[in-house]
């Protein structure tokens, strides 16, 4: 957490730049000790995962089995990033050199992979299943609107880090670039390979 972004300061794990199951282990250690480990934080929203029996079962399972966590995360994150996409996208930019773009993203996301992941997460997390609105459409690329929401504070740094790719490939949707960058960021931190496909549409 960064105080200027969320109002909180601190890390949930000893190594926040490593994607593993340490978060779940830390939660259980916090519960056992009655307090967070020195140098770490645990917010009320984190601790609620322990009090809810359904979520608690996942915390215990993922703390014991990192492979299970990786498996479920990869499926859930791919689904999140594809909400609102046309099952059969008819986009003229589909033949874009995605392999090349992926390689060019690697040195950019390694500067702050969690922030790049958060950018895509916040972009896709606007999806509303009831109204079928929102989703990964890169609305935060505009100076007004979603980019000014408090929940998105600090994400301008991630957008700036990816801007060179957006400029080099102007026909490629920014939403696709953000989404792919997040997948690359997860891998850069040692996380699972997340299935990815293009086809998102930037909203005006």
C-alpha positions as protocol buffer text, in pm:
chain_id: "A"
residue {
  index: 1
  type: UNK
  ca { x: 0 y: 0 z: 0 }
}
residue {
  index: 2
  type: UNK
  ca { x: 106 y: 358 z: -66 }
}
residue {
  index: 3
  type: UNK
  ca { x: -37 y: 631 z: 154 }
}
residue {
  index: 4
  type: UNK
  ca { x: -72 y: 875 z: -133 }
}
residue {
  index: 5
  type: UNK
  ca { x: -281 y: 623 z: -326 }
}
residue {
  index: 6
  type: UNK
  ca { x: -495 y: 438 z: -71 }
}
residue {
  index: 7
  type: UNK
  ca { x: -435 y: 614 z: 257 }
}
residue {
  index: 8
  type: UNK
  ca { x: -251 y: 308 z: 393 }
}
residue {
  index: 9
  type: UNK
  ca { x: 121 y: 238 z: 405 }
}
residue {
  index: 10
  type: UNK
  ca { x: 292 y: -100 z: 412 }
}
residue {
  index: 11
  type: UNK
  ca { x: 318 y: -441 z: 249 }
}
residue {
  index: 12
  type: UNK
  ca { x: 115 y: -757 z: 293 }
}
residue {
  index: 13
  type: UNK
  ca { x: 415 y: -987 z: 253 }
}
residue {
  index: 14
  type: UNK
  ca { x: 791 y: -982 z: 304 }
}
residue {
  index: 15
  type: UNK
  ca { x: 849 y: -961 z: -72 }
}
residue {
  index: 16
  type: UNK
  ca { x: 566 y: -776 z: -249 }
}
residue {
  index: 17
  type: UNK
  ca { x: 741 y: -812 z: -586 }
}
residue {
  index: 18
  type: UNK
  ca { x: 710 y: -1192 z: -578 }
}
residue {
  index: 19
  type: UNK
  ca { x: 385 y: -1353 z: -689 }
}
residue {
  index: 20
  type: UNK
  ca { x: 327 y: -1652 z: -460 }
}
residue {
  index: 21
  type: UNK
  ca { x: 98 y: -1770 z: -180 }
}
residue {
  index: 22
  type: UNK
  ca { x: 271 y: -1570 z: 97 }
}
residue {
  index: 23
  type: UNK
  ca { x: -35 y: -1348 z: 140 }
}
residue {
  index: 24
  type: UNK
  ca { x: -246 y: -1639 z: 258 }
}
residue {
  index: 25
  type: UNK
  ca { x: 28 y: -1768 z: 486 }
}
residue {
  index: 26
  type: UNK
  ca { x: 64 y: -1422 z: 639 }
}
residue {
  index: 27
  type: UNK
  ca { x: -308 y: -1404 z: 711 }
}
residue {
  index: 28
  type: UNK
  ca { x: -297 y: -1729 z: 906 }
}
residue {
  index: 29
  type: UNK
  ca { x: 17 y: -1618 z: 1090 }
}
residue {
  index: 30
  type: UNK
  ca { x: -157 y: -1292 z: 1180 }
}
residue {
  index: 31
  type: UNK
  ca { x: -452 y: -1483 z: 1319 }
}
residue {
  index: 32
  type: UNK
  ca { x: -229 y: -1709 z: 1527 }
}
residue {
  index: 33
  type: UNK
  ca { x: -18 y: -1423 z: 1665 }
}
residue {
  index: 34
  type: UNK
  ca { x: -308 y: -1184 z: 1710 }
}
residue {
  index: 35
  type: UNK
  ca { x: -130 y: -915 z: 1510 }
}
residue {
  index: 36
  type: UNK
  ca { x: 42 y: -856 z: 1178 }
}
residue {
  index: 37
  type: UNK
  ca { x: 407 y: -948 z: 1140 }
}
residue {
  index: 38
  type: UNK
  ca { x: 645 y: -657 z: 1191 }
}
residue {
  index: 39
  type: UNK
  ca { x: 674 y: -462 z: 867 }
}
residue {
  index: 40
  type: UNK
  ca { x: 348 y: -599 z: 732 }
}
residue {
  index: 41
  type: UNK
  ca { x: -11 y: -477 z: 731 }
}
residue {
  index: 42
  type: UNK
  ca { x: -349 y: -647 z: 739 }
}
residue {
  index: 43
  type: UNK
  ca { x: -656 y: -437 z: 666 }
}
residue {
  index: 44
  type: UNK
  ca { x: -1009 y: -516 z: 790 }
}
residue {
  index: 45
  type: UNK
  ca { x: -1091 y: -634 z: 439 }
}
residue {
  index: 46
  type: UNK
  ca { x: -804 y: -882 z: 459 }
}
residue {
  index: 47
  type: UNK
  ca { x: -906 y: -1016 z: 798 }
}
residue {
  index: 48
  type: UNK
  ca { x: -1265 y: -1060 z: 681 }
}
residue {
  index: 49
  type: UNK
  ca { x: -1138 y: -1344 z: 463 }
}
residue {
  index: 50
  type: UNK
  ca { x: -1069 y: -1535 z: 784 }
}
residue {
  index: 51
  type: UNK
  ca { x: -1404 y: -1469 z: 949 }
}
residue {
  index: 52
  type: UNK
  ca { x: -1611 y: -1576 z: 649 }
}
residue {
  index: 53
  type: UNK
  ca { x: -1622 y: -1959 z: 638 }
}
residue {
  index: 54
  type: UNK
  ca { x: -1634 y: -1975 z: 257 }
}
residue {
  index: 55
  type: UNK
  ca { x: -1339 y: -1743 z: 203 }
}
residue {
  index: 56
  type: UNK
  ca { x: -1150 y: -1895 z: 494 }
}
residue {
  index: 57
  type: UNK
  ca { x: -1154 y: -2232 z: 323 }
}
residue {
  index: 58
  type: UNK
  ca { x: -977 y: -2076 z: 24 }
}
residue {
  index: 59
  type: UNK
  ca { x: -721 y: -1900 z: 246 }
}
residue {
  index: 60
  type: UNK
  ca { x: -631 y: -2227 z: 415 }
}
residue {
  index: 61
  type: UNK
  ca { x: -620 y: -2418 z: 86 }
}
residue {
  index: 62
  type: UNK
  ca { x: -404 y: -2162 z: -93 }
}
residue {
  index: 63
  type: UNK
  ca { x: -167 y: -2123 z: 203 }
}
residue {
  index: 64
  type: UNK
  ca { x: -105 y: -2497 z: 189 }
}
residue {
  index: 65
  type: UNK
  ca { x: -91 y: -2536 z: -189 }
}
residue {
  index: 66
  type: UNK
  ca { x: 60 y: -2265 z: -410 }
}
residue {
  index: 67
  type: UNK
  ca { x: -16 y: -2463 z: -725 }
}
residue {
  index: 68
  type: UNK
  ca { x: -386 y: -2459 z: -641 }
}
residue {
  index: 69
  type: UNK
  ca { x: -371 y: -2081 z: -594 }
}
residue {
  index: 70
  type: UNK
  ca { x: -188 y: -2032 z: -925 }
}
residue {
  index: 71
  type: UNK
  ca { x: -437 y: -2255 z: -1105 }
}
residue {
  index: 72
  type: UNK
  ca { x: -744 y: -2074 z: -973 }
}
residue {
  index: 73
  type: UNK
  ca { x: -593 y: -1726 z: -1014 }
}
residue {
  index: 74
  type: UNK
  ca { x: -502 y: -1790 z: -1378 }
}
residue {
  index: 75
  type: UNK
  ca { x: -858 y: -1897 z: -1457 }
}
residue {
  index: 76
  type: UNK
  ca { x: -1023 y: -1615 z: -1262 }
}
residue {
  index: 77
  type: UNK
  ca { x: -797 y: -1340 z: -1396 }
}
residue {
  index: 78
  type: UNK
  ca { x: -840 y: -1453 z: -1757 }
}
residue {
  index: 79
  type: UNK
  ca { x: -1218 y: -1448 z: -1706 }
}
residue {
  index: 80
  type: UNK
  ca { x: -1206 y: -1102 z: -1549 }
}
residue {
  index: 81
  type: UNK
  ca { x: -1005 y: -963 z: -1839 }
}
residue {
  index: 82
  type: UNK
  ca { x: -1248 y: -1102 z: -2096 }
}
residue {
  index: 83
  type: UNK
  ca { x: -1570 y: -966 z: -1944 }
}
residue {
  index: 84
  type: UNK
  ca { x: -1761 y: -763 z: -2199 }
}
residue {
  index: 85
  type: UNK
  ca { x: -1561 y: -893 z: -2496 }
}
residue {
  index: 86
  type: UNK
  ca { x: -1733 y: -1013 z: -2811 }
}
residue {
  index: 87
  type: UNK
  ca { x: -1692 y: -1394 z: -2819 }
}
residue {
  index: 88
  type: UNK
  ca { x: -1591 y: -1360 z: -3186 }
}
residue {
  index: 89
  type: UNK
  ca { x: -1428 y: -1017 z: -3214 }
}
residue {
  index: 90
  type: UNK
  ca { x: -1434 y: -867 z: -3561 }
}
residue {
  index: 91
  type: UNK
  ca { x: -1148 y: -620 z: -3530 }
}
residue {
  index: 92
  type: UNK
  ca { x: -917 y: -512 z: -3812 }
}
residue {
  index: 93
  type: UNK
  ca { x: -622 y: -492 z: -3570 }
}
residue {
  index: 94
  type: UNK
  ca { x: -631 y: -859 z: -3474 }
}
residue {
  index: 95
  type: UNK
  ca { x: -321 y: -953 z: -3683 }
}
residue {
  index: 96
  type: UNK
  ca { x: -108 y: -728 z: -3458 }
}
residue {
  index: 97
  type: UNK
  ca { x: 237 y: -871 z: -3369 }
}
residue {
  index: 98
  type: UNK
  ca { x: 136 y: -983 z: -3022 }
}
residue {
  index: 99
  type: UNK
  ca { x: 451 y: -1185 z: -2965 }
}
residue {
  index: 100
  type: UNK
  ca { x: 664 y: -882 z: -3039 }
}
residue {
  index: 101
  type: UNK
  ca { x: 448 y: -657 z: -2824 }
}
residue {
  index: 102
  type: UNK
  ca { x: 474 y: -905 z: -2536 }
}
residue {
  index: 103
  type: UNK
  ca { x: 854 y: -896 z: -2557 }
}
residue {
  index: 104
  type: UNK
  ca { x: 859 y: -516 z: -2567 }
}
residue {
  index: 105
  type: UNK
  ca { x: 636 y: -502 z: -2259 }
}
residue {
  index: 106
  type: UNK
  ca { x: 869 y: -711 z: -2044 }
}
residue {
  index: 107
  type: UNK
  ca { x: 1127 y: -441 z: -1959 }
}
residue {
  index: 108
  type: UNK
  ca { x: 848 y: -188 z: -1901 }
}
residue {
  index: 109
  type: UNK
  ca { x: 643 y: -390 z: -1653 }
}
residue {
  index: 110
  type: UNK
  ca { x: 940 y: -499 z: -1443 }
}
residue {
  index: 111
  type: UNK
  ca { x: 980 y: -146 z: -1306 }
}
residue {
  index: 112
  type: UNK
  ca { x: 662 y: -188 z: -1100 }
}
residue {
  index: 113
  type: UNK
  ca { x: 474 y: -508 z: -1193 }
}
residue {
  index: 114
  type: UNK
  ca { x: 214 y: -484 z: -912 }
}
residue {
  index: 115
  type: UNK
  ca { x: 110 y: -139 z: -1036 }
}
residue {
  index: 116
  type: UNK
  ca { x: 72 y: -263 z: -1393 }
}
residue {
  index: 117
  type: UNK
  ca { x: -135 y: -555 z: -1267 }
}
residue {
  index: 118
  type: UNK
  ca { x: -352 y: -315 z: -1069 }
}
residue {
  index: 119
  type: UNK
  ca { x: -410 y: -98 z: -1378 }
}
residue {
  index: 120
  type: UNK
  ca { x: -558 y: -387 z: -1571 }
}
residue {
  index: 121
  type: UNK
  ca { x: -747 y: -513 z: -1265 }
}
residue {
  index: 122
  type: UNK
  ca { x: -912 y: -174 z: -1210 }
}
residue {
  index: 123
  type: UNK
  ca { x: -991 y: -138 z: -1580 }
}
residue {
  index: 124
  type: UNK
  ca { x: -1160 y: -478 z: -1606 }
}
residue {
  index: 125
  type: UNK
  ca { x: -1318 y: -461 z: -1260 }
}
residue {
  index: 126
  type: UNK
  ca { x: -1578 y: -208 z: -1373 }
}
residue {
  index: 127
  type: UNK
  ca { x: -1774 y: -489 z: -1541 }
}
residue {
  index: 128
  type: UNK
  ca { x: -2139 y: -508 z: -1426 }
}
residue {
  index: 129
  type: UNK
  ca { x: -2290 y: -851 z: -1487 }
}
residue {
  index: 130
  type: UNK
  ca { x: -2647 y: -720 z: -1447 }
}
residue {
  index: 131
  type: UNK
  ca { x: -2627 y: -440 z: -1702 }
}
residue {
  index: 132
  type: UNK
  ca { x: -2346 y: -585 z: -1911 }
}
residue {
  index: 133
  type: UNK
  ca { x: -2163 y: -255 z: -1899 }
}
residue {
  index: 134
  type: UNK
  ca { x: -1811 y: -161 z: -1801 }
}
residue {
  index: 135
  type: UNK
  ca { x: -1520 y: -397 z: -1839 }
}
residue {
  index: 136
  type: UNK
  ca { x: -1173 y: -361 z: -1991 }
}
residue {
  index: 137
  type: UNK
  ca { x: -1210 y: -64 z: -2225 }
}
residue {
  index: 138
  type: UNK
  ca { x: -918 y: 156 z: -2115 }
}
residue {
  index: 139
  type: UNK
  ca { x: -1143 y: 440 z: -2005 }
}
residue {
  index: 140
  type: UNK
  ca { x: -871 y: 560 z: -1769 }
}
residue {
  index: 141
  type: UNK
  ca { x: -664 y: 676 z: -2067 }
}
residue {
  index: 142
  type: UNK
  ca { x: -870 y: 996 z: -2059 }
}
residue {
  index: 143
  type: UNK
  ca { x: -771 y: 1277 z: -1822 }
}
residue {
  index: 144
  type: UNK
  ca { x: -1125 y: 1299 z: -1684 }
}
residue {
  index: 145
  type: UNK
  ca { x: -1368 y: 1034 z: -1567 }
}
residue {
  index: 146
  type: UNK
  ca { x: -1241 y: 705 z: -1429 }
}
residue {
  index: 147
  type: UNK
  ca { x: -880 y: 823 z: -1417 }
}
residue {
  index: 148
  type: UNK
  ca { x: -981 y: 1072 z: -1148 }
}
residue {
  index: 149
  type: UNK
  ca { x: -1157 y: 819 z: -925 }
}
residue {
  index: 150
  type: UNK
  ca { x: -992 y: 775 z: -585 }
}
residue {
  index: 151
  type: UNK
  ca { x: -968 y: 399 z: -634 }
}
residue {
  index: 152
  type: UNK
  ca { x: -745 y: 461 z: -936 }
}
residue {
  index: 153
  type: UNK
  ca { x: -503 y: 697 z: -762 }
}
residue {
  index: 154
  type: UNK
  ca { x: -142 y: 641 z: -865 }
}
residue {
  index: 155
  type: UNK
  ca { x: -224 y: 449 z: -1181 }
}
residue {
  index: 156
  type: UNK
  ca { x: -106 y: 734 z: -1400 }
}
residue {
  index: 157
  type: UNK
  ca { x: 246 y: 599 z: -1345 }
}
residue {
  index: 158
  type: UNK
  ca { x: 149 y: 263 z: -1495 }
}
residue {
  index: 159
  type: UNK
  ca { x: -24 y: 432 z: -1787 }
}
residue {
  index: 160
  type: UNK
  ca { x: 286 y: 642 z: -1852 }
}
residue {
  index: 161
  type: UNK
  ca { x: 509 y: 333 z: -1841 }
}
residue {
  index: 162
  type: UNK
  ca { x: 304 y: 169 z: -2117 }
}
residue {
  index: 163
  type: UNK
  ca { x: 255 y: 480 z: -2330 }
}
residue {
  index: 164
  type: UNK
  ca { x: 551 y: 405 z: -2559 }
}
residue {
  index: 165
  type: UNK
  ca { x: 383 y: 80 z: -2668 }
}
residue {
  index: 166
  type: UNK
  ca { x: 55 y: 262 z: -2728 }
}
residue {
  index: 167
  type: UNK
  ca { x: 234 y: 518 z: -2946 }
}
residue {
  index: 168
  type: UNK
  ca { x: 425 y: 255 z: -3142 }
}
residue {
  index: 169
  type: UNK
  ca { x: 110 y: 54 z: -3214 }
}
residue {
  index: 170
  type: UNK
  ca { x: -166 y: 316 z: -3254 }
}
residue {
  index: 171
  type: UNK
  ca { x: -406 y: 68 z: -3417 }
}
residue {
  index: 172
  type: UNK
  ca { x: -391 y: -171 z: -3124 }
}
residue {
  index: 173
  type: UNK
  ca { x: -653 y: -110 z: -2852 }
}
residue {
  index: 174
  type: UNK
  ca { x: -504 y: 37 z: -2537 }
}
residue {
  index: 175
  type: UNK
  ca { x: -725 y: -200 z: -2337 }
}
residue {
  index: 176
  type: UNK
  ca { x: -549 y: -496 z: -2502 }
}
residue {
  index: 177
  type: UNK
  ca { x: -207 y: -348 z: -2424 }
}
residue {
  index: 178
  type: UNK
  ca { x: -297 y: -296 z: -2056 }
}
residue {
  index: 179
  type: UNK
  ca { x: -443 y: -645 z: -2034 }
}
residue {
  index: 180
  type: UNK
  ca { x: -143 y: -814 z: -2193 }
}
residue {
  index: 181
  type: UNK
  ca { x: 93 y: -604 z: -1979 }
}
residue {
  index: 182
  type: UNK
  ca { x: -77 y: -738 z: -1666 }
}
residue {
  index: 183
  type: UNK
  ca { x: -32 y: -1097 z: -1785 }
}
residue {
  index: 184
  type: UNK
  ca { x: 336 y: -1025 z: -1850 }
}
residue {
  index: 185
  type: UNK
  ca { x: 365 y: -860 z: -1507 }
}
residue {
  index: 186
  type: UNK
  ca { x: 225 y: -1168 z: -1331 }
}
residue {
  index: 187
  type: UNK
  ca { x: 481 y: -1387 z: -1510 }
}
residue {
  index: 188
  type: UNK
  ca { x: 761 y: -1140 z: -1431 }
}
residue {
  index: 189
  type: UNK
  ca { x: 686 y: -1179 z: -1059 }
}
residue {
  index: 190
  type: UNK
  ca { x: 702 y: -1557 z: -1081 }
}
residue {
  index: 191
  type: UNK
  ca { x: 329 y: -1609 z: -1109 }
}
residue {
  index: 192
  type: UNK
  ca { x: 130 y: -1843 z: -1333 }
}
residue {
  index: 193
  type: UNK
  ca { x: 86 y: -1817 z: -1707 }
}
residue {
  index: 194
  type: UNK
  ca { x: -253 y: -1660 z: -1771 }
}
residue {
  index: 195
  type: UNK
  ca { x: -437 y: -1744 z: -2092 }
}
residue {
  index: 196
  type: UNK
  ca { x: -480 y: -1429 z: -2300 }
}
residue {
  index: 197
  type: UNK
  ca { x: -646 y: -1325 z: -2623 }
}
residue {
  index: 198
  type: UNK
  ca { x: -693 y: -986 z: -2793 }
}
residue {
  index: 199
  type: UNK
  ca { x: -1022 y: -826 z: -2888 }
}
residue {
  index: 200
  type: UNK
  ca { x: -1101 y: -554 z: -2633 }
}
residue {
  index: 201
  type: UNK
  ca { x: -1244 y: -228 z: -2760 }
}
residue {
  index: 202
  type: UNK
  ca { x: -1141 y: 112 z: -2629 }
}
residue {
  index: 203
  type: UNK
  ca { x: -1441 y: 319 z: -2528 }
}
residue {
  index: 204
  type: UNK
  ca { x: -1443 y: 689 z: -2615 }
}
